[in-house]
Coordinates of C-alpha atoms (C1' of nucleotides) in Angstrom, one line a residue:
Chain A
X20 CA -30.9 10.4 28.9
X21 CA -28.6 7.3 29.1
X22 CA -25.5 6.2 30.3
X23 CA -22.5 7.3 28.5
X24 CA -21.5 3.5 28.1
X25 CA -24.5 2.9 26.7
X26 CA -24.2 5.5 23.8
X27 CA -23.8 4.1 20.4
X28 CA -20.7 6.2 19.8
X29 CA -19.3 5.0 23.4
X30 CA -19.9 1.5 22.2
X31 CA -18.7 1.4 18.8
X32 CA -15.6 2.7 20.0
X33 CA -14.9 0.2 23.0
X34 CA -16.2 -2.8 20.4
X35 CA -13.5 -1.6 17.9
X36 CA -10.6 -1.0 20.5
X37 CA -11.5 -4.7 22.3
X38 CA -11.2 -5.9 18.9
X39 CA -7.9 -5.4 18.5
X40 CA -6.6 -5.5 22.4
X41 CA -7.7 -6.3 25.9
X42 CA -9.1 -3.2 27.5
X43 CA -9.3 -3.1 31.1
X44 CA -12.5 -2.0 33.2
X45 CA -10.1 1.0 34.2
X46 CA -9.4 2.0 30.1
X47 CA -13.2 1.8 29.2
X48 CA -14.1 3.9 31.9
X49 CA -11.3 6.2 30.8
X50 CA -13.1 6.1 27.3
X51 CA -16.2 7.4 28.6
X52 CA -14.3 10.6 29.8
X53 CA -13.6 11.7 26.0
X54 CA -16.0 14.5 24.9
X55 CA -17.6 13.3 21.7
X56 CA -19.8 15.6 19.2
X57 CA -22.0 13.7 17.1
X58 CA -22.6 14.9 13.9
X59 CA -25.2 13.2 10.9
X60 CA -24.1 13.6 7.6
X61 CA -25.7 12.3 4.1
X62 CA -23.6 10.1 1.2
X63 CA -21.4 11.2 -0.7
X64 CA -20.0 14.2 1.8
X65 CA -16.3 15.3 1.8
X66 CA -15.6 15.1 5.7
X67 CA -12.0 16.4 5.4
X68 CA -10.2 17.4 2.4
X69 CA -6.3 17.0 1.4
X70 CA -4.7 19.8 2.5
X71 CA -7.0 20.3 5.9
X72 CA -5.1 20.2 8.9
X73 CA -8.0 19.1 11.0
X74 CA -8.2 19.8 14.9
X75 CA -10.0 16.7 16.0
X76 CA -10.5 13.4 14.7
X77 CA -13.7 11.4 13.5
X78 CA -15.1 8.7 15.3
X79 CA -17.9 6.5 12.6
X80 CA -20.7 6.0 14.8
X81 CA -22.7 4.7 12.0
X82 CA -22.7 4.3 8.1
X83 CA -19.3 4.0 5.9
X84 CA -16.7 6.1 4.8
X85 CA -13.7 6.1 2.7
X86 CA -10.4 7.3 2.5
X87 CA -9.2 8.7 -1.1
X88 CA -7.1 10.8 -3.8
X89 CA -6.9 11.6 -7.4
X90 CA -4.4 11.3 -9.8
X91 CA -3.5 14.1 -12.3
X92 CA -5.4 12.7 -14.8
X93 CA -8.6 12.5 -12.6
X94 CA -8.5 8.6 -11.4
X95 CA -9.8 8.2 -8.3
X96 CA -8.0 5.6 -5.4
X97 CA -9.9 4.6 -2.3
X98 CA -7.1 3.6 0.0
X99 CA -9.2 1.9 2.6
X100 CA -13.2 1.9 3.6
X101 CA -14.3 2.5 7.3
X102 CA -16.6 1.2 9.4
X103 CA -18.7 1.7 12.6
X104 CA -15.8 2.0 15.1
X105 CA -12.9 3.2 13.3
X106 CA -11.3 6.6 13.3
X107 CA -10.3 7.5 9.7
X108 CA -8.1 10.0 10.3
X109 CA -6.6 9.5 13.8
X110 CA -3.3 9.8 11.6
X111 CA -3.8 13.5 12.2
X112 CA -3.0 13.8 15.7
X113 CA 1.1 13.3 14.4
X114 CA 0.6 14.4 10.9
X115 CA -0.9 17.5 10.6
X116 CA -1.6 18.3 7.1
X117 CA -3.6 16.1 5.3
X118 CA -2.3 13.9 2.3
X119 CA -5.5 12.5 1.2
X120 CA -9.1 13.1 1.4
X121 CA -12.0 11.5 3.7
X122 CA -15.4 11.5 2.5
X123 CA -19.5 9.1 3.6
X124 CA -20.2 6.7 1.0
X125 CA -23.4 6.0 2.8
X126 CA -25.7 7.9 5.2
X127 CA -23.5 8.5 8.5
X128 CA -23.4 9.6 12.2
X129 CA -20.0 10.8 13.1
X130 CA -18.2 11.7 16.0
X131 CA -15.9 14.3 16.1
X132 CA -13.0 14.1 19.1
X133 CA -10.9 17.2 19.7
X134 CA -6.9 16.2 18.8
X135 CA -6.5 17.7 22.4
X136 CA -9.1 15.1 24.0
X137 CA -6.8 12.6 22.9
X138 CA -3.9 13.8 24.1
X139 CA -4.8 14.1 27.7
X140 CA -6.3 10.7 27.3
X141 CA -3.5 9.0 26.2
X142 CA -1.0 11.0 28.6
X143 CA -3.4 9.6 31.4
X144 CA -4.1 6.2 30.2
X145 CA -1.1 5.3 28.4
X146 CA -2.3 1.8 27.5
X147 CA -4.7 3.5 25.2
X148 CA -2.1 5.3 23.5
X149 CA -0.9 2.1 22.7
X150 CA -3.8 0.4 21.2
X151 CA -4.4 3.3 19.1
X152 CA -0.9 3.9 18.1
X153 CA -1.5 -0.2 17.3
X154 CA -4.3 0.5 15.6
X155 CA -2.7 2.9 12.5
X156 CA -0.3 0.0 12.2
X157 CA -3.2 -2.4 11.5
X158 CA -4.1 0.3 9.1
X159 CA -0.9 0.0 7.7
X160 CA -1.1 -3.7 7.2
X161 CA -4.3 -3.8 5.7
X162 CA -2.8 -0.7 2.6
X163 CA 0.1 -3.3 2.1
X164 CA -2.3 -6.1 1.7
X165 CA -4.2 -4.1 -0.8
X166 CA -1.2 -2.9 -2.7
X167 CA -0.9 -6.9 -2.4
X168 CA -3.6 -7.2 -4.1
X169 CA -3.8 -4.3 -6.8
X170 CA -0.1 -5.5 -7.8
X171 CA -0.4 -8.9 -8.2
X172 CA -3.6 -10.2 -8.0
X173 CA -6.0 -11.1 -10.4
X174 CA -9.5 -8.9 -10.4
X175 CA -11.4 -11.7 -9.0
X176 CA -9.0 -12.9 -5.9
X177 CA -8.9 -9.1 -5.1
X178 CA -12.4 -9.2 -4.9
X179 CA -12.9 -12.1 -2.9
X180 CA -10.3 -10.7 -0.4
X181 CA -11.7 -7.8 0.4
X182 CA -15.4 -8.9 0.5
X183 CA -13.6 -11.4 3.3
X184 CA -12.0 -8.6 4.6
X185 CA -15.1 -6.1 5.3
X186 CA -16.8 -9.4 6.6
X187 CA -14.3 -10.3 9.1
X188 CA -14.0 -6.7 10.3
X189 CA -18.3 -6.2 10.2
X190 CA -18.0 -9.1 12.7
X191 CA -15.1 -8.2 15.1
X192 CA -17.5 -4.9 16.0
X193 CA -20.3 -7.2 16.3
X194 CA -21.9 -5.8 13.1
X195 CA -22.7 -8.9 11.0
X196 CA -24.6 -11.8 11.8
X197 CA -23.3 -14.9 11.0
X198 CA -21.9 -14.6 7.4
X199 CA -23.8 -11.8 6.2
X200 CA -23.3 -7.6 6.7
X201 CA -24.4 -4.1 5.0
X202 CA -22.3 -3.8 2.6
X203 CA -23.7 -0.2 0.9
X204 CA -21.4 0.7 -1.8
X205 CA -21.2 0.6 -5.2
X206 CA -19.5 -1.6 -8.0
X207 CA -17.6 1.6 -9.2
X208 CA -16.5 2.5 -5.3
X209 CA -14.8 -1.4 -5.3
X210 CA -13.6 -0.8 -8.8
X211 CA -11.5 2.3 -7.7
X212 CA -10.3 0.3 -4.1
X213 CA -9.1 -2.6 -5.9
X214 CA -7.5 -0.5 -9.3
X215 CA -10.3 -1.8 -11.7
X216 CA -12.8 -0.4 -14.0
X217 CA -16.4 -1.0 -13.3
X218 CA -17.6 -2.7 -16.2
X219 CA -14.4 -5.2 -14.8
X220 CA -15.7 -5.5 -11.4
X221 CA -19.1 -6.3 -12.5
X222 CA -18.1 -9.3 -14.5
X223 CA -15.7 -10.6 -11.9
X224 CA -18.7 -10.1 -9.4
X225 CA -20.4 -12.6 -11.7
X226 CA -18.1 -15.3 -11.7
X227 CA -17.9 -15.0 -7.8
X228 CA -21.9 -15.7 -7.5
X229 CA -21.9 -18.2 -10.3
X230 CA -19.5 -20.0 -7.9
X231 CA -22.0 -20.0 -5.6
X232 CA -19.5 -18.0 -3.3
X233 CA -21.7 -14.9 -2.7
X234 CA -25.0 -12.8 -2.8
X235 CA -24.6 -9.1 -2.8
X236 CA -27.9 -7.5 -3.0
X237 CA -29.3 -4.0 -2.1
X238 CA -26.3 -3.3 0.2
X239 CA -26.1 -6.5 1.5
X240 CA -23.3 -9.2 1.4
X241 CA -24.0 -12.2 2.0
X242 CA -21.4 -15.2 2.1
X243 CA -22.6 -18.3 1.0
X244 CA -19.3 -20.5 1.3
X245 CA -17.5 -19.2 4.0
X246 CA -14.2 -21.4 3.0
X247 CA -14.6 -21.2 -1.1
X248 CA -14.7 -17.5 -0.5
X249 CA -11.1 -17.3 1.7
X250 CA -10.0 -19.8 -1.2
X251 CA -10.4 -17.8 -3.6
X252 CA -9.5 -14.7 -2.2
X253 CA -6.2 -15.9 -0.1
X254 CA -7.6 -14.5 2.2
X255 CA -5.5 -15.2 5.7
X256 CA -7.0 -12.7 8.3
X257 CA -3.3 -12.8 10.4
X258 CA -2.4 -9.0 9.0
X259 CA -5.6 -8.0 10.6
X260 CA -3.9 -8.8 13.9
X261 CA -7.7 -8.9 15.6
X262 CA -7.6 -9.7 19.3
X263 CA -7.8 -13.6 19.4
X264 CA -9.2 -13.7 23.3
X265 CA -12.5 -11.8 22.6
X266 CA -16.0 -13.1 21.7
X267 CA -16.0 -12.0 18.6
X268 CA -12.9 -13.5 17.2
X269 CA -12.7 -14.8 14.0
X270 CA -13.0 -18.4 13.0
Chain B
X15 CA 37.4 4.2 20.4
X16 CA 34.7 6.7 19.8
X17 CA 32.0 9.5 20.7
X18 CA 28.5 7.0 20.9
X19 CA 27.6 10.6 18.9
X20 CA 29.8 10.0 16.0
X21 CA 29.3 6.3 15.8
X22 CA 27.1 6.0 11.8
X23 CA 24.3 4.0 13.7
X24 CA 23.7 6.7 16.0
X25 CA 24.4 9.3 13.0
X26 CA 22.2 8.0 11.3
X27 CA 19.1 7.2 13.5
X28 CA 19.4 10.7 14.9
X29 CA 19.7 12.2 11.3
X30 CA 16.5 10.3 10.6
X31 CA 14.3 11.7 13.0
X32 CA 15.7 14.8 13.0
X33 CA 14.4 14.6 9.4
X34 CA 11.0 13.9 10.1
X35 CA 10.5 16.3 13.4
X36 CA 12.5 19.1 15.0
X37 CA 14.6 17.0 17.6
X38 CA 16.1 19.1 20.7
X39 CA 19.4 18.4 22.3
X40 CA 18.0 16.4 25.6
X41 CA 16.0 14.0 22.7
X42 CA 19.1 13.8 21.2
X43 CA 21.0 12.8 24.1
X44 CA 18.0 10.2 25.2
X45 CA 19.1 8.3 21.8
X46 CA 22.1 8.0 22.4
X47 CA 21.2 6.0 25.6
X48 CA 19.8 3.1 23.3
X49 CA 21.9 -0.2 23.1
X50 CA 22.4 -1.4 19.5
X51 CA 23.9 -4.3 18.1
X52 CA 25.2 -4.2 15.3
X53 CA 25.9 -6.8 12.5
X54 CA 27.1 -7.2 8.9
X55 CA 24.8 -9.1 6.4
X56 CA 25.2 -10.0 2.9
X57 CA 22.5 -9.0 0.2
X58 CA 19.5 -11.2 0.0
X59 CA 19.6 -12.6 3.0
X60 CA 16.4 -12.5 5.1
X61 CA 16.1 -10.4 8.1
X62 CA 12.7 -11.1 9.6
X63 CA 10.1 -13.5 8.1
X64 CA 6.3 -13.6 8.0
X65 CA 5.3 -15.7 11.2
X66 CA 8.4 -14.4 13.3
X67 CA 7.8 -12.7 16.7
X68 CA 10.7 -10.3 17.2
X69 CA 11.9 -9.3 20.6
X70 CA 14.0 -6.3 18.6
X71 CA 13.6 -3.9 15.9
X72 CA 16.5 -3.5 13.2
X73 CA 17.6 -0.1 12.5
X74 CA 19.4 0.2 8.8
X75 CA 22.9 2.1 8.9
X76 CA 23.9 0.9 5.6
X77 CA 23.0 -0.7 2.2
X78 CA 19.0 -1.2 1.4
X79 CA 16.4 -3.7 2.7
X80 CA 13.1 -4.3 1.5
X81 CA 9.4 -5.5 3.1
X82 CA 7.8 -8.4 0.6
X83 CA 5.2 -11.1 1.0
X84 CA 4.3 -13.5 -1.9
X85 CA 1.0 -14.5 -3.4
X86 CA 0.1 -18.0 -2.9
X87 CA 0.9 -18.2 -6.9
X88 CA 4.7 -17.3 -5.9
X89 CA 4.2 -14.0 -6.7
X90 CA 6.5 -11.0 -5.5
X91 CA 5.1 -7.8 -4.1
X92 CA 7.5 -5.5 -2.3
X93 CA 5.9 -3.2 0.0
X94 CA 8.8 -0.9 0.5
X95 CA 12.7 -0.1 -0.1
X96 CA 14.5 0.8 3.2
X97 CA 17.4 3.2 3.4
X98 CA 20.1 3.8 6.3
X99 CA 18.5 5.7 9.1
X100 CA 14.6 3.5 8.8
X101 CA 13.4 1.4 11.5
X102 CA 11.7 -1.4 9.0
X103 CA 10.4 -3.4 11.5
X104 CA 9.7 -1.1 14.2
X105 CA 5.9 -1.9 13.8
X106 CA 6.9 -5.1 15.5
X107 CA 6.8 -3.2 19.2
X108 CA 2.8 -2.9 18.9
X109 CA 2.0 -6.2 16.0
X110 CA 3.6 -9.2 17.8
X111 CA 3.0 -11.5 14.7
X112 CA 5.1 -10.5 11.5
X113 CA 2.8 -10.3 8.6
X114 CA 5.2 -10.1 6.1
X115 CA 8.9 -10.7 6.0
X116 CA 12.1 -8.5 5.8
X117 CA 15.1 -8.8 3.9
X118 CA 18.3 -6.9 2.7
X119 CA 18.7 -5.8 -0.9
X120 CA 22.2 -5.0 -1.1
X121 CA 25.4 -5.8 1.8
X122 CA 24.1 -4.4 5.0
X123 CA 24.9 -3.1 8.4
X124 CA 22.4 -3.9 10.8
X125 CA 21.6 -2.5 14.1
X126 CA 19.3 -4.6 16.1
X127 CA 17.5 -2.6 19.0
X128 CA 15.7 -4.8 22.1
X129 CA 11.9 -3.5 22.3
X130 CA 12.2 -3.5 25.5
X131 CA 15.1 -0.8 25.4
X132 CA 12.7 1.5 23.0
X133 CA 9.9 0.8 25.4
X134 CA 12.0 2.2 28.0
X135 CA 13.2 4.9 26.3
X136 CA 10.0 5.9 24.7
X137 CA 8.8 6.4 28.7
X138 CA 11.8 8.5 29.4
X139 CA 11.2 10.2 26.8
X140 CA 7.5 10.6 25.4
X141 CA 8.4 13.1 22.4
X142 CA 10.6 10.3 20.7
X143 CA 7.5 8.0 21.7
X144 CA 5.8 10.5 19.4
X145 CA 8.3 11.0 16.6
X146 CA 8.4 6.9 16.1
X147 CA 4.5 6.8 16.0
X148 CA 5.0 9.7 13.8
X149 CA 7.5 7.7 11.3
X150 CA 5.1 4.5 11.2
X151 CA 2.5 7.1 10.1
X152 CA 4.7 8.1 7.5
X153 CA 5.3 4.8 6.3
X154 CA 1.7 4.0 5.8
X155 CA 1.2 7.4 3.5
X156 CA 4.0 5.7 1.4
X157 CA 2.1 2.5 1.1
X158 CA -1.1 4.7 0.2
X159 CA 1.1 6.6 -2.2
X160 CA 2.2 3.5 -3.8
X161 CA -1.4 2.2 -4.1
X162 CA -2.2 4.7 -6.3
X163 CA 0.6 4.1 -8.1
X164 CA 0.3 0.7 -8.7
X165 CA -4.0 1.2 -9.3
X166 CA -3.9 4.1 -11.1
X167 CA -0.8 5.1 -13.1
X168 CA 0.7 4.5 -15.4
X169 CA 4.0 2.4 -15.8
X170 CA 6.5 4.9 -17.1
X171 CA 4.6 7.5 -14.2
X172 CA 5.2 4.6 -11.3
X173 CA 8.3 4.4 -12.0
X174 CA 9.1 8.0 -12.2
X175 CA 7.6 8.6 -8.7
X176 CA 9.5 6.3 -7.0
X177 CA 12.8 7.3 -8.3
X178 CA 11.5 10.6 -7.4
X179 CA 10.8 9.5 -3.7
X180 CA 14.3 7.7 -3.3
X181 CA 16.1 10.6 -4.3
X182 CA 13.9 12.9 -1.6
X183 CA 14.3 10.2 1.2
X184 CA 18.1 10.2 0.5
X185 CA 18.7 13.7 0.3
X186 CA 16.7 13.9 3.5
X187 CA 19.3 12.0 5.9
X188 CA 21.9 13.5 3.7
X189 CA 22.7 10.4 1.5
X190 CA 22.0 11.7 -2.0
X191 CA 24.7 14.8 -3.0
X192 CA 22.5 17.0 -5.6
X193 CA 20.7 15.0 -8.2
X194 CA 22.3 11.8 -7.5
X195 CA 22.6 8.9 -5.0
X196 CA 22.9 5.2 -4.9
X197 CA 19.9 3.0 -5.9
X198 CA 22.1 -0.3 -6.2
X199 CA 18.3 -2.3 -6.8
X200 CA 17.4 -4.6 -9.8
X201 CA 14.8 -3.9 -12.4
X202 CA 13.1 -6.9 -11.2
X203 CA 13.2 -5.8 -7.9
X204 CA 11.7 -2.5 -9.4
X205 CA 8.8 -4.4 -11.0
X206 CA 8.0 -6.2 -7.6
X207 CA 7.4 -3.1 -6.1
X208 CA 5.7 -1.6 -8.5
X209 CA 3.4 -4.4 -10.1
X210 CA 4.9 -4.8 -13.2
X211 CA 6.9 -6.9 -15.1
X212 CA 10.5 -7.0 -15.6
X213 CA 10.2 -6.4 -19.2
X214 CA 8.0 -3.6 -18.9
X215 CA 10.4 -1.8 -16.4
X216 CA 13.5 -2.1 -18.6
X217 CA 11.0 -0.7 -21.4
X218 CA 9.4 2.5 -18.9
X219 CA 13.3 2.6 -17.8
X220 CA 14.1 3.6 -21.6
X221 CA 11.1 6.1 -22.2
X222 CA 12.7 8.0 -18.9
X223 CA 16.2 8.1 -20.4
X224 CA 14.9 8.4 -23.9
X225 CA 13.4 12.0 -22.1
X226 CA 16.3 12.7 -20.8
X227 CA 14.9 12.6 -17.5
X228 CA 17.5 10.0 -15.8
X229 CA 20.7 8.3 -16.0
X230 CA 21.0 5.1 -14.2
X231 CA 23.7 3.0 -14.1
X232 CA 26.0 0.7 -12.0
X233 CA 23.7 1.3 -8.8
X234 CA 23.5 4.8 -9.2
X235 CA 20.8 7.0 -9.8
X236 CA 20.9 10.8 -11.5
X237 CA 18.3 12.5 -12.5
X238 CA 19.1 15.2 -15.2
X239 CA 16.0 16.6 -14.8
X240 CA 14.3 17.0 -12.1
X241 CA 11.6 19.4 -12.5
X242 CA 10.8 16.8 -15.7
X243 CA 10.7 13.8 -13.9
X244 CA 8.0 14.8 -10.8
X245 CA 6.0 16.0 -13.3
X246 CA 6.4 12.3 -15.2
X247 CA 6.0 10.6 -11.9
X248 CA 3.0 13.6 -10.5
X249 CA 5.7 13.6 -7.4
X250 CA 4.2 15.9 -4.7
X251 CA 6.3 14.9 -1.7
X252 CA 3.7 16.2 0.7
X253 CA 2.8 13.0 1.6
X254 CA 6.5 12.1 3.1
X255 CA 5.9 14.5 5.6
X256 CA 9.3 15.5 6.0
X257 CA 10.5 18.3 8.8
X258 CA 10.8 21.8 6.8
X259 CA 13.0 23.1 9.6
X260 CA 15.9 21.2 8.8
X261 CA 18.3 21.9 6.7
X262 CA 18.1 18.8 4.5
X263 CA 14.8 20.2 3.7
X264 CA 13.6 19.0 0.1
X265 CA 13.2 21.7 -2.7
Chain C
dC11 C1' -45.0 7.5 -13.9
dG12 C1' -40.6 9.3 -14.9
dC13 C1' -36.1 10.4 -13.3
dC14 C1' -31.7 9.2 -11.6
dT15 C1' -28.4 6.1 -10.4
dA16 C1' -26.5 1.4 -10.5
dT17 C1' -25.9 -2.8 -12.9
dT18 C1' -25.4 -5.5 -16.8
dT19 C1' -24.1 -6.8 -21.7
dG20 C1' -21.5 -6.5 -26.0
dA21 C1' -17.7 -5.2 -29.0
dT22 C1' -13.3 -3.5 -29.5
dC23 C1' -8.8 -2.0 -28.1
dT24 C1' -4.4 -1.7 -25.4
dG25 C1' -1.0 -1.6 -21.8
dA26 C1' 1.3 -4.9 -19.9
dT27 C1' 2.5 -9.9 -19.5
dT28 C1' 4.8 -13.9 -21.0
dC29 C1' 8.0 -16.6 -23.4
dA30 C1' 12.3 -16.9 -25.5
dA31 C1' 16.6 -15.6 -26.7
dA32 C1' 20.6 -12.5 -27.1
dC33 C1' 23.7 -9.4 -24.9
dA34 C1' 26.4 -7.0 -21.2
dA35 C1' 28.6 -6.7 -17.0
dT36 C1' 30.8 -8.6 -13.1
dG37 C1' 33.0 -11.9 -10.7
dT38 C1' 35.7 -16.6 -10.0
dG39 C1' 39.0 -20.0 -10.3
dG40 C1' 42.7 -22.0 -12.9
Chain D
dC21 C1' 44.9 -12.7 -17.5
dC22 C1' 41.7 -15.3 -19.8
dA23 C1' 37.7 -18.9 -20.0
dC24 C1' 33.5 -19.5 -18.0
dA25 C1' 29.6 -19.0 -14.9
dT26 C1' 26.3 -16.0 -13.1
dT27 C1' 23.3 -12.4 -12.8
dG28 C1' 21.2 -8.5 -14.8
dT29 C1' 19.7 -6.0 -18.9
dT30 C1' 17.8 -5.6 -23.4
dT31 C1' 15.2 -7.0 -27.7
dG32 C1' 11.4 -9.3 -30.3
dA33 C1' 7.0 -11.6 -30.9
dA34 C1' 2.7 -13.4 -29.4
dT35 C1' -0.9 -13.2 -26.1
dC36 C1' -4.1 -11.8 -22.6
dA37 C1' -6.3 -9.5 -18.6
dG38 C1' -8.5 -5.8 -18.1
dA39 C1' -9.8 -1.0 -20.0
dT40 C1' -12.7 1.6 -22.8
dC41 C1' -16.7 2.9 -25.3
dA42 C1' -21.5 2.5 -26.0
dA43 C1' -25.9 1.2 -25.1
dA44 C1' -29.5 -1.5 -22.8
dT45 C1' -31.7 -2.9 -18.5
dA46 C1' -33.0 -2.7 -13.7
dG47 C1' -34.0 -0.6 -9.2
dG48 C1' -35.3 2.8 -6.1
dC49 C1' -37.9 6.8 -5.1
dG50 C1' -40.2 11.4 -5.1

DNA sequence: CGCCTATTTGATCTGATTCAAACAATGTGG
DNA sequence: CCACATTGTTTGAATCAGATCAAATAGGCG
């Protein structure tokens, strides 16, 4: 048996919380104290549905997830992916019924933390409550950068973006090395994030290698020019508001 | 000289909230406590720009105000319309650094709140802490509800959606009297919102009235039809979120 | 090997953009 | 109260980015 600090689900979740504000010795340890159940799920798996009004929230240990919704007419829109570290649905402590859908794009390991966990956290460590409350605004800034995108972008800089996007993020949790990170999801899972069709994101994908920007092969991103890419994605991390004083921190 | 109670910033803050979560009378009260400033702007004028580091949130108590960013091209993209009774900026309390700017639509009356005055208040007073977490969550469903929009739909059905969602949000702090209310926005404006051209808007605009779904003229809205046009614009307004309790309640 | 899923290519079509110009409404100063 | 400027709406025509349809290729895996 280990530590509970030492716990990939522990970790992930202190990595992700440092990556957006200082914690204190005092708030990690008042992490620890959360009651986690750990839960491995395959691809593909709906892990709460529109409608739900879930009692806990889900902590990715491992793997990637996404958040979604269809139209009428059966379109599907991925509103944001999720990483190692983040907690999907968190929006659920304050609104209770669910307006959208959560689902694993990829093998996963989840953690599940009761919504009443969270409360007593927060009332006793009010600084957390404030990082996570900070942490659905982030949210929020990366849908209007999307809808940034998806409006008036062209396929190719939306692209670019988010590839920079997923990087940037991999790496502020410690989860890519240098300029390369998993990155297991499928042409058609970009297509309905960025409001294109497959066939569309395929070619645009093209032009991005034959620029000699990127390599993206079995589930794995790799960033050849680092600059060329943020270029040509305008990309500007800033909305990502990642905590500057940390190791990680972006370049 | 009167009541802080009857005073329209108040009102409409109070009215607000109360429209998004059951408020009781000590919550109530605890508003009242907050120092506002208030001050008269014309239309188009910014209110906060990207970069900016606000020491105060601006709560609108008349006219409309919009969030935006351009693309490095010099294109528009509005992220959301703001009536009397939002917060735009509130986000500002947890994301020091603006990452996109703010600016007023029509004439407005402004009321500029010191953070550190909600900060105070929010520790008096943790269930309004909750409710203004709660109303940034909100916002964020409306971006997601937007992305779809502006990924997925169609023109004609974008367009009808966020008539739709005006006309709920108005009704909801009592600013819409049956079917109509004041939408005193350009098509252009319109189209930066939505991704779509000014052109195409005026066309979609025509389909709608060609249904007989709307009337539009002069800065006000009136829908003729409203069971037509949420099915035109798939309009579920689950996603606002709005209190059920109260007796603004949507239909 | 054979199956399934993902990527790639080609050809065609279309919703929406762009450009350009006319028209309507509102406001302003003389 | 009217000429004129300004801003917003409307119309028409040409064009294009991206969608759709259809089929071929390539990986991964039991």
């Amino acid at each position: 048996m280990c530590e509970p600090a030492e716990l990939p689900e522990y970790n992930m979740l202190f990595r992700k919380l440092r990556s957006i504000s200082p914690l204190s010795e005092d708030e990690k340890h008042c992490l620890l104290t959360l009651p986690l159940h750990v839960r491995t799920i395959g691809p593909d798996q709906e892990i709460v549905r529109e409608g739900d009004r879930p009692a806990e929230s889900c902590l990715v240990v491992e793997g990637f997830t996404c958040r979604y919704k269809f139209t009428a007419e059966g379109k599907r829109q991925i509103f944001s992916f999720h990483i190692a570290g983040d907690v999907p649905d968190l929006q659920s402590l304050h609104l209770k019924v669910m307006d959208h859908s959560l689902m694993t794009l990829t093998p996963c390991k989840l953690a599940f933390i009761p919504h009443q966990s969270l409360t007593d956290l927060m009332r006793r460590c009010p600084r957390i409550a404030d990082v996570l409350w900070r942490d659905t605004l982030i949210d929020a800034a990366i849908f209007r950068e999307w809808m940034m995108g998806i409006g008036r972008r062209s396929a190719e800089t939306r692209i670019a973006h988010v590839l920079c996007e997923v990087l940037v993020k991999m790496r502020a949790v410690g989860l890519a090395n240098g300029h390369e990170c998993d990155l297991p999801i499928t042409q058609a899972e970009l297509g309905d994030a960025l409001g294109l069709s497959t066939v569309h994101v395929n070619r645009s994908l093209q032009e991005l290698r034959g620029a000699g920007l990127i390599e993206w092969r079995r589930g794995a991103l790799c960033v050849l020019n680092w600059e060329g890419l943020k270029k040509a994605g305008e990309f500007d991390p800033a909305y990502l508001h990642l905590n500057a004083e940390h190791e990680n921190a972006v370049a």
